[in-house]
């Protein structure tokens, strides 16, 4: 498919040399001047270059950007006051939430104390009112104990 490689001697290679050909000078032909009603067709401008060529085209006026309305300057003090107001409002909201949380926590603790008092008071009431109904208590003989304490044996 491919021809076999045949080594060539450098002298056998064919060389083509191209010499640049100078361009003929352009003939300067002035553009015909056509009278046109003003305002309907833009004017045509022609420029003669240093080598004698003429470039003809429409003159393009640069696009003017629309004027920007000047912004009034804002003082740094006004910005600082505004930012301080925003920070103050955020702090007030946070304090409102904090005081609400503290009030809820205080109410919770208050309810826990009342619950503990009711449970403890009920336990004490059960102990007091059920002690009189018992018959299996310990009887202490005071006279005998006093005698034993004073070591009088009889």
CSV table of C-alpha atoms in Angstrom, one decimal:
chain,number,residue,atom,x,y,z
A,1,UNK,CA,0.0,0.0,0.0
A,2,UNK,CA,2.8,2.4,0.8
A,3,UNK,CA,5.8,2.7,-1.5
A,4,UNK,CA,8.9,1.4,0.0
A,5,UNK,CA,11.3,3.9,1.4
A,6,UNK,CA,14.0,4.7,-1.0
A,7,UNK,CA,16.9,6.8,0.4
A,8,UNK,CA,17.7,9.8,-1.8
A,9,UNK,CA,20.9,11.7,-1.9
A,10,UNK,CA,20.4,15.4,-1.1
A,11,UNK,CA,21.6,16.4,-4.6
A,12,UNK,CA,18.9,14.4,-6.2
A,13,UNK,CA,16.0,16.3,-4.5
A,14,UNK,CA,14.2,18.8,-6.8
A,15,UNK,CA,14.0,22.3,-5.3
A,16,UNK,CA,11.7,25.0,-6.3
A,17,UNK,CA,12.5,28.6,-5.5
A,18,UNK,CA,9.8,31.2,-5.4
A,19,UNK,CA,10.8,34.8,-5.8
A,20,UNK,CA,8.3,37.4,-4.6
A,21,UNK,CA,6.8,39.5,-7.4
A,22,UNK,CA,6.2,43.2,-6.6
A,23,UNK,CA,2.7,44.4,-6.8
A,24,UNK,CA,1.9,47.1,-9.4
A,25,UNK,CA,1.1,50.4,-7.8
A,26,UNK,CA,-2.5,51.2,-7.4
A,27,UNK,CA,-3.9,53.8,-9.7
A,28,UNK,CA,-5.4,56.6,-7.7
A,29,UNK,CA,-8.8,57.2,-9.0
A,30,UNK,CA,-10.7,59.8,-7.1
A,31,UNK,CA,-14.2,58.8,-6.0
A,32,UNK,CA,-17.0,60.6,-7.8
A,33,UNK,CA,-18.6,63.3,-5.7
A,34,UNK,CA,-22.3,62.9,-5.6
A,35,UNK,CA,-24.5,65.7,-4.2
A,36,UNK,CA,-27.1,64.3,-1.8
A,37,UNK,CA,-29.7,66.0,0.3
A,38,UNK,CA,-28.3,66.6,3.7
A,39,UNK,CA,-29.6,64.3,6.5
A,40,UNK,CA,-30.7,61.4,4.3
A,41,UNK,CA,-27.5,59.6,3.4
A,42,UNK,CA,-24.3,60.0,5.5
A,43,UNK,CA,-21.4,61.6,3.9
A,44,UNK,CA,-18.7,59.5,2.2
A,45,UNK,CA,-15.1,60.1,3.3
A,46,UNK,CA,-12.1,59.3,1.1
A,47,UNK,CA,-8.6,59.0,2.4
A,48,UNK,CA,-5.5,58.9,0.3
A,49,UNK,CA,-2.8,56.6,1.8
A,50,UNK,CA,0.9,57.4,1.5
A,51,UNK,CA,1.4,54.8,-1.2
A,52,UNK,CA,-1.3,56.5,-3.4
A,53,UNK,CA,-4.2,54.1,-2.7
A,54,UNK,CA,-7.6,55.7,-1.9
A,55,UNK,CA,-9.8,54.3,0.8
A,56,UNK,CA,-13.4,55.3,0.6
A,57,UNK,CA,-16.0,54.7,3.3
A,58,UNK,CA,-18.6,56.3,5.5
A,59,UNK,CA,-17.5,58.4,8.4
A,60,UNK,CA,-18.6,56.8,11.6
A,61,UNK,CA,-19.1,59.1,14.5
A,62,UNK,CA,-18.1,57.6,17.9
A,63,UNK,CA,-21.0,56.4,20.0
A,64,UNK,CA,-21.6,58.7,22.9
A,65,UNK,CA,-22.7,56.8,26.1
A,66,UNK,CA,-25.8,58.2,27.6
A,67,UNK,CA,-25.1,60.4,30.6
A,68,UNK,CA,-25.2,58.8,34.0
A,69,UNK,CA,-27.1,60.7,36.6
A,70,UNK,CA,-24.7,61.7,39.3
A,71,UNK,CA,-25.4,59.8,42.6
A,72,UNK,CA,-25.5,61.9,45.7
A,73,UNK,CA,-22.6,61.1,48.0
A,74,UNK,CA,-23.5,59.1,51.1
A,75,UNK,CA,-21.5,60.1,54.2
A,76,UNK,CA,-19.7,57.5,56.3
A,77,UNK,CA,-21.6,58.7,59.3
A,78,UNK,CA,-25.0,57.9,57.7
A,79,UNK,CA,-23.7,54.4,56.7
A,80,UNK,CA,-22.5,53.8,60.3
A,81,UNK,CA,-25.8,55.0,61.8
A,82,UNK,CA,-27.7,52.7,59.5
A,83,UNK,CA,-25.5,49.7,60.3
A,84,UNK,CA,-25.8,50.5,64.0
A,85,UNK,CA,-29.6,50.6,63.7
A,86,UNK,CA,-29.6,47.2,62.0
A,87,UNK,CA,-27.3,45.8,64.7
A,88,UNK,CA,-29.5,47.3,67.4
A,89,UNK,CA,-32.6,45.7,65.9
A,90,UNK,CA,-30.9,42.4,65.7
A,91,UNK,CA,-29.8,42.7,69.3
A,92,UNK,CA,-33.3,43.6,70.5
A,93,UNK,CA,-34.7,40.6,68.7
A,94,UNK,CA,-32.1,38.4,70.3
A,95,UNK,CA,-32.8,39.8,73.8
A,96,UNK,CA,-36.5,39.3,73.2
A,97,UNK,CA,-35.9,35.7,72.5
A,98,UNK,CA,-33.5,35.4,75.4
A,99,UNK,CA,-36.0,36.9,77.9
A,100,UNK,CA,-38.7,34.6,76.5
A,101,UNK,CA,-36.5,31.6,77.1
A,102,UNK,CA,-35.6,32.7,80.6
A,103,UNK,CA,-39.3,33.3,81.5
A,104,UNK,CA,-40.1,29.8,80.1
A,105,UNK,CA,-37.3,28.3,82.1
A,106,UNK,CA,-38.4,30.0,85.3
A,107,UNK,CA,-41.9,28.8,84.8
A,108,UNK,CA,-40.6,25.3,84.3
A,109,UNK,CA,-38.5,25.4,87.5
A,110,UNK,CA,-41.5,26.8,89.4
A,111,UNK,CA,-43.7,24.0,88.3
A,112,UNK,CA,-41.0,21.4,89.3
A,113,UNK,CA,-40.8,23.0,92.8
A,114,UNK,CA,-44.6,22.8,93.2
A,115,UNK,CA,-44.7,19.2,92.0
A,116,UNK,CA,-41.9,18.3,94.4
A,117,UNK,CA,-43.8,20.0,97.3
A,118,UNK,CA,-47.0,18.2,96.5
A,119,UNK,CA,-45.3,14.8,96.3
A,120,UNK,CA,-43.3,15.4,99.5
A,121,UNK,CA,-46.3,16.8,101.3
A,122,UNK,CA,-48.4,13.9,100.3
A,123,UNK,CA,-45.8,11.4,101.5
A,124,UNK,CA,-45.6,13.2,104.9
A,125,UNK,CA,-49.4,13.2,105.2
A,126,UNK,CA,-49.5,9.5,104.5
A,127,UNK,CA,-46.9,8.9,107.2
A,128,UNK,CA,-48.7,11.0,109.8
A,129,UNK,CA,-52.2,9.7,109.2
A,130,UNK,CA,-51.3,6.1,108.9
A,131,UNK,CA,-49.2,6.0,112.1
A,132,UNK,CA,-52.2,6.1,114.4
A,133,UNK,CA,-53.8,3.0,112.8
A,134,UNK,CA,-50.8,0.7,113.4
A,135,UNK,CA,-50.7,-1.7,116.3
A,136,UNK,CA,-47.3,-3.4,115.8
A,137,UNK,CA,-45.1,-0.5,117.2
A,138,UNK,CA,-42.4,-0.8,119.8
A,139,UNK,CA,-43.4,-0.2,123.4
A,140,UNK,CA,-40.8,1.5,125.6
A,141,UNK,CA,-41.0,1.2,129.5
A,142,UNK,CA,-39.8,4.6,130.7
A,143,UNK,CA,-39.6,3.7,134.4
A,144,UNK,CA,-37.6,0.6,133.7
A,145,UNK,CA,-35.2,2.4,131.4
A,146,UNK,CA,-34.6,5.2,133.9
A,147,UNK,CA,-33.8,2.7,136.5
A,148,UNK,CA,-31.4,0.9,134.3
A,149,UNK,CA,-29.8,4.1,133.3
A,150,UNK,CA,-29.3,5.1,136.9
A,151,UNK,CA,-28.2,1.6,137.8
A,152,UNK,CA,-30.8,1.0,140.4
A,153,UNK,CA,-31.7,-2.6,140.2
A,154,UNK,CA,-34.7,-3.7,142.2
